[in-house]
PDB file of C-alpha atoms and ligand atoms in Angstrom:
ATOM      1  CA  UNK A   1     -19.093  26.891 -15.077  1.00  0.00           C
ATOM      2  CA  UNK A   2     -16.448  27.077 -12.275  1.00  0.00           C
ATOM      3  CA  UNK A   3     -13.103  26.037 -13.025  1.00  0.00           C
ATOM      4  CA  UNK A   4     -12.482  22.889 -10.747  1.00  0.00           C
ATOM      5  CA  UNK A   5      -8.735  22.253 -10.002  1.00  0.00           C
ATOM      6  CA  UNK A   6      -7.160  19.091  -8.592  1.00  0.00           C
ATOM      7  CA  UNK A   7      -6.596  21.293  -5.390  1.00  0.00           C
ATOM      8  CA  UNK A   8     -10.054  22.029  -4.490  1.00  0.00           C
ATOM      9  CA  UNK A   9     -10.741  18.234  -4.726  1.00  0.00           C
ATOM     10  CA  UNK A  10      -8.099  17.650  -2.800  1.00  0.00           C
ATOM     11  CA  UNK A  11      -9.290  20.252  -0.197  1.00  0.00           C
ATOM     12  CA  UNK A  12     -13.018  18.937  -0.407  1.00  0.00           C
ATOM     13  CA  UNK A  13     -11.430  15.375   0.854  1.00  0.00           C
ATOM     14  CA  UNK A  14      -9.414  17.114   3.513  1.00  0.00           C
ATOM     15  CA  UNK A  15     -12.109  18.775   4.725  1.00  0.00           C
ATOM     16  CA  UNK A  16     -13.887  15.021   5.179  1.00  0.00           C
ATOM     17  CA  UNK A  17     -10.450  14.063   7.551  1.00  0.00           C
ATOM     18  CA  UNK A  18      -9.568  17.286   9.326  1.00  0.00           C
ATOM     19  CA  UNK A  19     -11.079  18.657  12.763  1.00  0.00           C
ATOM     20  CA  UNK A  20     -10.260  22.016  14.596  1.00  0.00           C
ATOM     21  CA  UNK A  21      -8.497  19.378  16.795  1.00  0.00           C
ATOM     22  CA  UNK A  22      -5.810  17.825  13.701  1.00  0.00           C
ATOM     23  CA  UNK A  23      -2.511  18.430  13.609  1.00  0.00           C
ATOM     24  CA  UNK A  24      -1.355  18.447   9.897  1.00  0.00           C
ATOM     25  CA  UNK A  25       2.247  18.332   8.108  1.00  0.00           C
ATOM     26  CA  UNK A  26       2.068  20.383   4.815  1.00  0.00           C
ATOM     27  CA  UNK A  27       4.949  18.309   3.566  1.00  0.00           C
ATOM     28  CA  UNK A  28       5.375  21.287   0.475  1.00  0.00           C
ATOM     29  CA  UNK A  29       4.720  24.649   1.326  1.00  0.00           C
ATOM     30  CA  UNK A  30       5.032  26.298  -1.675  1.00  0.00           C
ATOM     31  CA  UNK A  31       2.698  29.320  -1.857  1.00  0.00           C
ATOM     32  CA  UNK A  32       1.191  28.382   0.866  1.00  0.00           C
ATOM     33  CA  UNK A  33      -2.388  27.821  -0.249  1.00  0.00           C
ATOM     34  CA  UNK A  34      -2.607  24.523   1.461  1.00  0.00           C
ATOM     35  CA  UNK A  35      -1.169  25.341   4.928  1.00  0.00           C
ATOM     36  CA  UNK A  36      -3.529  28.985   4.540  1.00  0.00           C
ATOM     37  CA  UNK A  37      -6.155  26.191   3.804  1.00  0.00           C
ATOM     38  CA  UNK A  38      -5.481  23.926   6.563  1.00  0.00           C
ATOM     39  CA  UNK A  39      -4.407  26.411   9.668  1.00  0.00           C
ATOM     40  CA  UNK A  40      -8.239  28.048   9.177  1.00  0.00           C
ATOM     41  CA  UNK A  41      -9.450  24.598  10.222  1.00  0.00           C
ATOM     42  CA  UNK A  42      -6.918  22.493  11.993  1.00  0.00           C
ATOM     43  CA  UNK A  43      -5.177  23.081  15.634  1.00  0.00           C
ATOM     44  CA  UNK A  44      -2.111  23.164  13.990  1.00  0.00           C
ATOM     45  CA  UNK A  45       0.074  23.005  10.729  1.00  0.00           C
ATOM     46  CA  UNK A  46       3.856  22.227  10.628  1.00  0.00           C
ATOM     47  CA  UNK A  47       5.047  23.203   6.582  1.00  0.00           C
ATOM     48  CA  UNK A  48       8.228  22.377   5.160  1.00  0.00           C
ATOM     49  CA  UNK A  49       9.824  23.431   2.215  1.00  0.00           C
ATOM     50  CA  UNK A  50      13.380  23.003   0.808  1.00  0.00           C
ATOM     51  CA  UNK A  51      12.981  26.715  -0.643  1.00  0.00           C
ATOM     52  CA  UNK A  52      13.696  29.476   1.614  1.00  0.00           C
ATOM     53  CA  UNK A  53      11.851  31.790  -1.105  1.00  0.00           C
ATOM     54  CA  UNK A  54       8.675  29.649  -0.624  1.00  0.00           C
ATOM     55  CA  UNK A  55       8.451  29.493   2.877  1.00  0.00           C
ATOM     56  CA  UNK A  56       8.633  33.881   2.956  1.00  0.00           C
ATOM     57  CA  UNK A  57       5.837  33.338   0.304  1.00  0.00           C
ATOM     58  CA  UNK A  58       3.920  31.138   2.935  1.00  0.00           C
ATOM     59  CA  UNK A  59       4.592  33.212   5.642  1.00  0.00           C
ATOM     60  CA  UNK A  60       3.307  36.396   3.531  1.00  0.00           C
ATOM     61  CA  UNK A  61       0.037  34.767   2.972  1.00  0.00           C
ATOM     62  CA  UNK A  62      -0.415  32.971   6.569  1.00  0.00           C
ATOM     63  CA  UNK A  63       0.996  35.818   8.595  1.00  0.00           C
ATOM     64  CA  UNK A  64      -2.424  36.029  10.696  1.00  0.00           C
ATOM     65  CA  UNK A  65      -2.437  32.793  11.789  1.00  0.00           C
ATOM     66  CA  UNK A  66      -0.629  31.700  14.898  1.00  0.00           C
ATOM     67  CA  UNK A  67      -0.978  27.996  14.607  1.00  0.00           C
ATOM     68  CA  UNK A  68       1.828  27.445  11.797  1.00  0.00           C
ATOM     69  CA  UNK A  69       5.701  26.234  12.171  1.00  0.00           C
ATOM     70  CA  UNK A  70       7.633  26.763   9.402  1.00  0.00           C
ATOM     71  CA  UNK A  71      10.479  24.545   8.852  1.00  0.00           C
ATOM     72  CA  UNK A  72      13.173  24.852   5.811  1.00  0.00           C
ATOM     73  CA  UNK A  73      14.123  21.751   5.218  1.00  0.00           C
ATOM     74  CA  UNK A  74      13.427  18.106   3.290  1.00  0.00           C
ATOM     75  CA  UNK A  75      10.294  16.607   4.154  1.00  0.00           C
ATOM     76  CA  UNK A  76      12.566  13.839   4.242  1.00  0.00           C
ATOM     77  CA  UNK A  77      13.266  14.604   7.848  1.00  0.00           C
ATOM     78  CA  UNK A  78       9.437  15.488   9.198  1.00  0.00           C
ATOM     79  CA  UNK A  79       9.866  12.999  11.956  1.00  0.00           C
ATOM     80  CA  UNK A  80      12.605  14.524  13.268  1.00  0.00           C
ATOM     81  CA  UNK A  81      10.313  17.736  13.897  1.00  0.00           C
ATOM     82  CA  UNK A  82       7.031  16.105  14.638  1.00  0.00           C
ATOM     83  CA  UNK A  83       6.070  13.094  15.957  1.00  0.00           C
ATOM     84  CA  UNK A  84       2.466  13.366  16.552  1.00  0.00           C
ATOM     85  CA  UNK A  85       0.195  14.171  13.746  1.00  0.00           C
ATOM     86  CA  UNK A  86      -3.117  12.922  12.174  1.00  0.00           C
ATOM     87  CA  UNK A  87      -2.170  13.426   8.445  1.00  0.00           C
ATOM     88  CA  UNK A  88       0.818  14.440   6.040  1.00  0.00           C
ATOM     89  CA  UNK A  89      -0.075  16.419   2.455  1.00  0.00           C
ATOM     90  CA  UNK A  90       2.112  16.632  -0.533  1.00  0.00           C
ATOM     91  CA  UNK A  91       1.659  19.319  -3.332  1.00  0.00           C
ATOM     92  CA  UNK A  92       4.304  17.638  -6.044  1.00  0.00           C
ATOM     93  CA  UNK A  93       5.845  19.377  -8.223  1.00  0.00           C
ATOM     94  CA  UNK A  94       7.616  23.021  -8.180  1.00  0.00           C
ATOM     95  CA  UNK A  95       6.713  26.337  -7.287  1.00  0.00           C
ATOM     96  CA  UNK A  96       3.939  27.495  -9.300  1.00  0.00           C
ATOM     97  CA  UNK A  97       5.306  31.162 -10.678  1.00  0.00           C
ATOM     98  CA  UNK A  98       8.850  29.853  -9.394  1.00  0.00           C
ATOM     99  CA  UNK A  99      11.843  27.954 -11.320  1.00  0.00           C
ATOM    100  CA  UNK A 100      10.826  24.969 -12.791  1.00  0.00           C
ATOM    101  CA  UNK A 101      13.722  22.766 -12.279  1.00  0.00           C
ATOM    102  CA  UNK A 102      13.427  23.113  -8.663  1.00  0.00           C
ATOM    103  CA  UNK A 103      10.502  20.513  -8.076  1.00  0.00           C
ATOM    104  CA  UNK A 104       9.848  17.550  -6.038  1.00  0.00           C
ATOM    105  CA  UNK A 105      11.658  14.781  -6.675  1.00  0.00           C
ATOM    106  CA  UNK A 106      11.409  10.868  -7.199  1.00  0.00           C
ATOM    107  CA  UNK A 107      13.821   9.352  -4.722  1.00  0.00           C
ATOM    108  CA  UNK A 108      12.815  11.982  -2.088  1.00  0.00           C
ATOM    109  CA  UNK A 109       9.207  11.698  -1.867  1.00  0.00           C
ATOM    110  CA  UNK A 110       9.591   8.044  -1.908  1.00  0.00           C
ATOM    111  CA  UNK A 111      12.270   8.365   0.552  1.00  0.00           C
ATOM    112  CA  UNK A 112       9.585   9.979   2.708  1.00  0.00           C
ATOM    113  CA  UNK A 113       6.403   7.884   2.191  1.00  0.00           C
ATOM    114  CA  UNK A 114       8.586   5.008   2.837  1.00  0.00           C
ATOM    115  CA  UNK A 115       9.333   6.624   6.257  1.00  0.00           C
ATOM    116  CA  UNK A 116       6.080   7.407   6.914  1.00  0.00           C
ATOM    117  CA  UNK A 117       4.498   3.702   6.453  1.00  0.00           C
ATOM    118  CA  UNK A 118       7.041   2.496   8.773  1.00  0.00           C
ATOM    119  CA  UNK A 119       5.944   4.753  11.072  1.00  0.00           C
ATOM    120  CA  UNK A 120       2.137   4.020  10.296  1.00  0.00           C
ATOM    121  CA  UNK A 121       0.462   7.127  11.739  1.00  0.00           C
ATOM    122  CA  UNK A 122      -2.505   9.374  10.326  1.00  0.00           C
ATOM    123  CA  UNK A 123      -3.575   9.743   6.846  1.00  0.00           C
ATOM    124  CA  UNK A 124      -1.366  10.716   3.668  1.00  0.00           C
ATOM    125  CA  UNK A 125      -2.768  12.585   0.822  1.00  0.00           C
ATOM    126  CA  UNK A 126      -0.327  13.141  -2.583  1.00  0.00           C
ATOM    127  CA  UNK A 127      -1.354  15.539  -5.626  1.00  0.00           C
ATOM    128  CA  UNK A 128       1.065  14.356  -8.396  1.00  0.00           C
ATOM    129  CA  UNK A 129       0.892  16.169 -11.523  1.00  0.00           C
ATOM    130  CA  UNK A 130       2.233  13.567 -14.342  1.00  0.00           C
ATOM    131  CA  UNK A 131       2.013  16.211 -17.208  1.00  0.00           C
ATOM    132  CA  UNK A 132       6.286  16.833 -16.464  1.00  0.00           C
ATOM    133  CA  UNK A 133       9.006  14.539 -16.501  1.00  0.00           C
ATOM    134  CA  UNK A 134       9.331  14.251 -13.163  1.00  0.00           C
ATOM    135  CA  UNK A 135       6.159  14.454 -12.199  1.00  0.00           C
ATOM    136  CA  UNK A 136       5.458  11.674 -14.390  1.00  0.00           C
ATOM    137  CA  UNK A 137       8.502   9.697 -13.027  1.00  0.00           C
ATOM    138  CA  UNK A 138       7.130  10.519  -9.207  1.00  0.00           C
ATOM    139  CA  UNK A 139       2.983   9.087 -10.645  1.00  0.00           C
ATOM    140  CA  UNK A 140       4.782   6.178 -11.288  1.00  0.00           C
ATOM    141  CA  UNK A 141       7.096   5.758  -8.484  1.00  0.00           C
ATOM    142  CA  UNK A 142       3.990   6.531  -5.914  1.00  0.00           C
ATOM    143  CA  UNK A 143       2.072   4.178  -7.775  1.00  0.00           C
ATOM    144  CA  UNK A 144       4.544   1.626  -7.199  1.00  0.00           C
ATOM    145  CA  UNK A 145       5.264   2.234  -3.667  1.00  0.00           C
ATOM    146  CA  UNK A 146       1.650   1.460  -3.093  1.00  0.00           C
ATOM    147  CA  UNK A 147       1.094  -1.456  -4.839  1.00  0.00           C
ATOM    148  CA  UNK A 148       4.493  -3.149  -2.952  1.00  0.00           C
ATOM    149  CA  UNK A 149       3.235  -2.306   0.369  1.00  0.00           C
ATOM    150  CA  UNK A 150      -0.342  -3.778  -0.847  1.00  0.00           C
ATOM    151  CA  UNK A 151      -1.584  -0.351   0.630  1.00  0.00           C
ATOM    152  CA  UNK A 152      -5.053   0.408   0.133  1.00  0.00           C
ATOM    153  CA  UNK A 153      -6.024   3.743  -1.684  1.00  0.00           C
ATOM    154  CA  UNK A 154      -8.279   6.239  -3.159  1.00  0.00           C
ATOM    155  CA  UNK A 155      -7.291   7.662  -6.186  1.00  0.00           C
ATOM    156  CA  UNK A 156      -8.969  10.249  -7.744  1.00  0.00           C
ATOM    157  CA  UNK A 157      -7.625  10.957 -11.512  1.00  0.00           C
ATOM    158  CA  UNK A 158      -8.358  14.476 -12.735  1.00  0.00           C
ATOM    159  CA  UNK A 159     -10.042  14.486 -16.319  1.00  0.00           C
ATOM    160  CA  UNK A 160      -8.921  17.650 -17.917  1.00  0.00           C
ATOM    161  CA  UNK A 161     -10.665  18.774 -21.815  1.00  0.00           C
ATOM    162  CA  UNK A 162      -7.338  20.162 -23.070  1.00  0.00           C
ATOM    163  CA  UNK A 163      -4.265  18.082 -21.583  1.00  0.00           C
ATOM    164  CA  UNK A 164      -3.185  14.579 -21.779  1.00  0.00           C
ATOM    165  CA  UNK A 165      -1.808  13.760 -18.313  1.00  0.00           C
ATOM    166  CA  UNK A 166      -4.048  14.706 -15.831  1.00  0.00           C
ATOM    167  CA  UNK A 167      -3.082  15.002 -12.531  1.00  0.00           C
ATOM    168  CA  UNK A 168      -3.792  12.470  -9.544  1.00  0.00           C
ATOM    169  CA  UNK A 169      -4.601  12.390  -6.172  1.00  0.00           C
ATOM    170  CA  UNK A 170      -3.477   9.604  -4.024  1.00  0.00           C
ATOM    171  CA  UNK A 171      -5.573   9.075  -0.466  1.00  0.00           C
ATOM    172  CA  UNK A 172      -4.920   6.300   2.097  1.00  0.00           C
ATOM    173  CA  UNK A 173      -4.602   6.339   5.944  1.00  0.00           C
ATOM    174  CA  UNK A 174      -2.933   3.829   8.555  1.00  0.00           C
TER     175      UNK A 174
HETATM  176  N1  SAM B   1       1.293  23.264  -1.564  1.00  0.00           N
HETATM  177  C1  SAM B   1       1.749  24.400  -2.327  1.00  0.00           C
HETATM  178  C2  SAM B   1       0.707  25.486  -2.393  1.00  0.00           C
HETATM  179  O1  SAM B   1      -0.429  25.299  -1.887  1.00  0.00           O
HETATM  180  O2  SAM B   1       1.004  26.568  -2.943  1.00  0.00           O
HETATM  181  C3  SAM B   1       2.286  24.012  -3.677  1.00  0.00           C
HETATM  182  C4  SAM B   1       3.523  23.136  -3.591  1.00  0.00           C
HETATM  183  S1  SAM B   1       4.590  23.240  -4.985  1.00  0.00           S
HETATM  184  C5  SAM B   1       3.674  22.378  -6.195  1.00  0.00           C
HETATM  185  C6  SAM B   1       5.879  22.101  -4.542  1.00  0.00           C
HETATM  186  C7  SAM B   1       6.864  22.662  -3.510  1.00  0.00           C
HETATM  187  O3  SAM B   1       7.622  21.541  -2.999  1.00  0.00           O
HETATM  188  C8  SAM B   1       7.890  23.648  -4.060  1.00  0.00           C
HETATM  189  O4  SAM B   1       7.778  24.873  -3.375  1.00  0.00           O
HETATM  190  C9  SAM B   1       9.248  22.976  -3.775  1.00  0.00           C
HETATM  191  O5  SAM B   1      10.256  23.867  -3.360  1.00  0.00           O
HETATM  192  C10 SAM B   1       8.892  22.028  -2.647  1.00  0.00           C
HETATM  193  N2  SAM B   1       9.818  20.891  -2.482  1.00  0.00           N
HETATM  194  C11 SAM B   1      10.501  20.203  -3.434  1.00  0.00           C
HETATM  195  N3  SAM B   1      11.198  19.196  -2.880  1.00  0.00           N
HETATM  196  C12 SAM B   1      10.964  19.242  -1.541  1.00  0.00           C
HETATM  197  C13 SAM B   1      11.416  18.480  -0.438  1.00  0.00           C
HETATM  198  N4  SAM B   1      12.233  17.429  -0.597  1.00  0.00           N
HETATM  199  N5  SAM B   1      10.969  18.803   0.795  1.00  0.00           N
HETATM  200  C14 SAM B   1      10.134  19.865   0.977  1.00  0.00           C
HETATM  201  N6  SAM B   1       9.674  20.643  -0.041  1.00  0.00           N
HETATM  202  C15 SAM B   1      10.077  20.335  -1.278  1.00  0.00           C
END
């Protein structure tokens, strides 16, 4: 049987919200499967990453496509760079394959979901992987977030055989 990860969920319900016509912020870049993902279907993808390292890595794998920005910096500051886009995806967590204690964190991605409902535009899908500290700290926090704003979700939870916390998806669109 195929080995399903959270991702190719994730990218099965982007596929039911993207057109060639979208405009998408990969909110973490990391190595660049999800903006390789979304610039073969969407018009364009602005990615952001705090690590210079990841952003070469996303460049490496996306160099034929024409339709990406890539911005080093917080996605704290996304509406700074773009103002009009029809959805916002977050990858939590670090690097796979890079250093571990450089990973999303709690205050910042609520930092920037809270910036994001005020400015009520597209959808926002989160992957948050609860099997770390952090990551379980983040679950928590985004789970939180939600329920304050009485925002109304999807949430798909990720049974997995051999670990305890499996990871989470987190859908909703203004
Ligand atoms: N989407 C990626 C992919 O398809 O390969 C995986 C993302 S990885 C799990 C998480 C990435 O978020 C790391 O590369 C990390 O450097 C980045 N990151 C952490 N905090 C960030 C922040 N505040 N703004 C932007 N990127 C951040």
């Amino acid at each position: 049987m195929k080995n399903i990860k959270i991702t190719d969920l994730a990218h099965e319900l982007l596929e039911t919200e993207i057109t060639k016509d979208s405009v998408i912020v990969d909110a973490t870049a990391g190595n660049g499967n999800d903006t390789k993902f979304l610039a073969e279907r969407v018009k364009h993808v602005y990615t952001f990453d705090i690590q210079e390292s990841a952003l070469n890595q996303t460049r490496t794998l996306t160099k034929d496509f024409k339709n990406i920005t890539y911005i080093h910096d917080t996605h704290e500051h996304i509406l700074k760079y773009v103002q009009n886009f029809d959805g916002v995806v977050f990858n939590l967590g670090y690097l796979p394959g890079g250093d571990k204690k450089i990973t999303t964190m709690t205050h910042s991605t609520i930092d920037t979901l809270e910036k994001l409902h005020k400015n009520q535009k597209g959808f926002i899908l989160v992957v948050a992987y609860p099997g770390h500290l952090e990551g379980l700290k983040e679950t928590v926090a985004v789970q939180s977030f939600l329920d304050k704003h009485e925002i109304k979700y999807r949430v798909v939870k990720f049974h997995h055989e051999t670990k305890n916390e499996a990871p989470f998806i987190f859908f909703w669109k203004y």
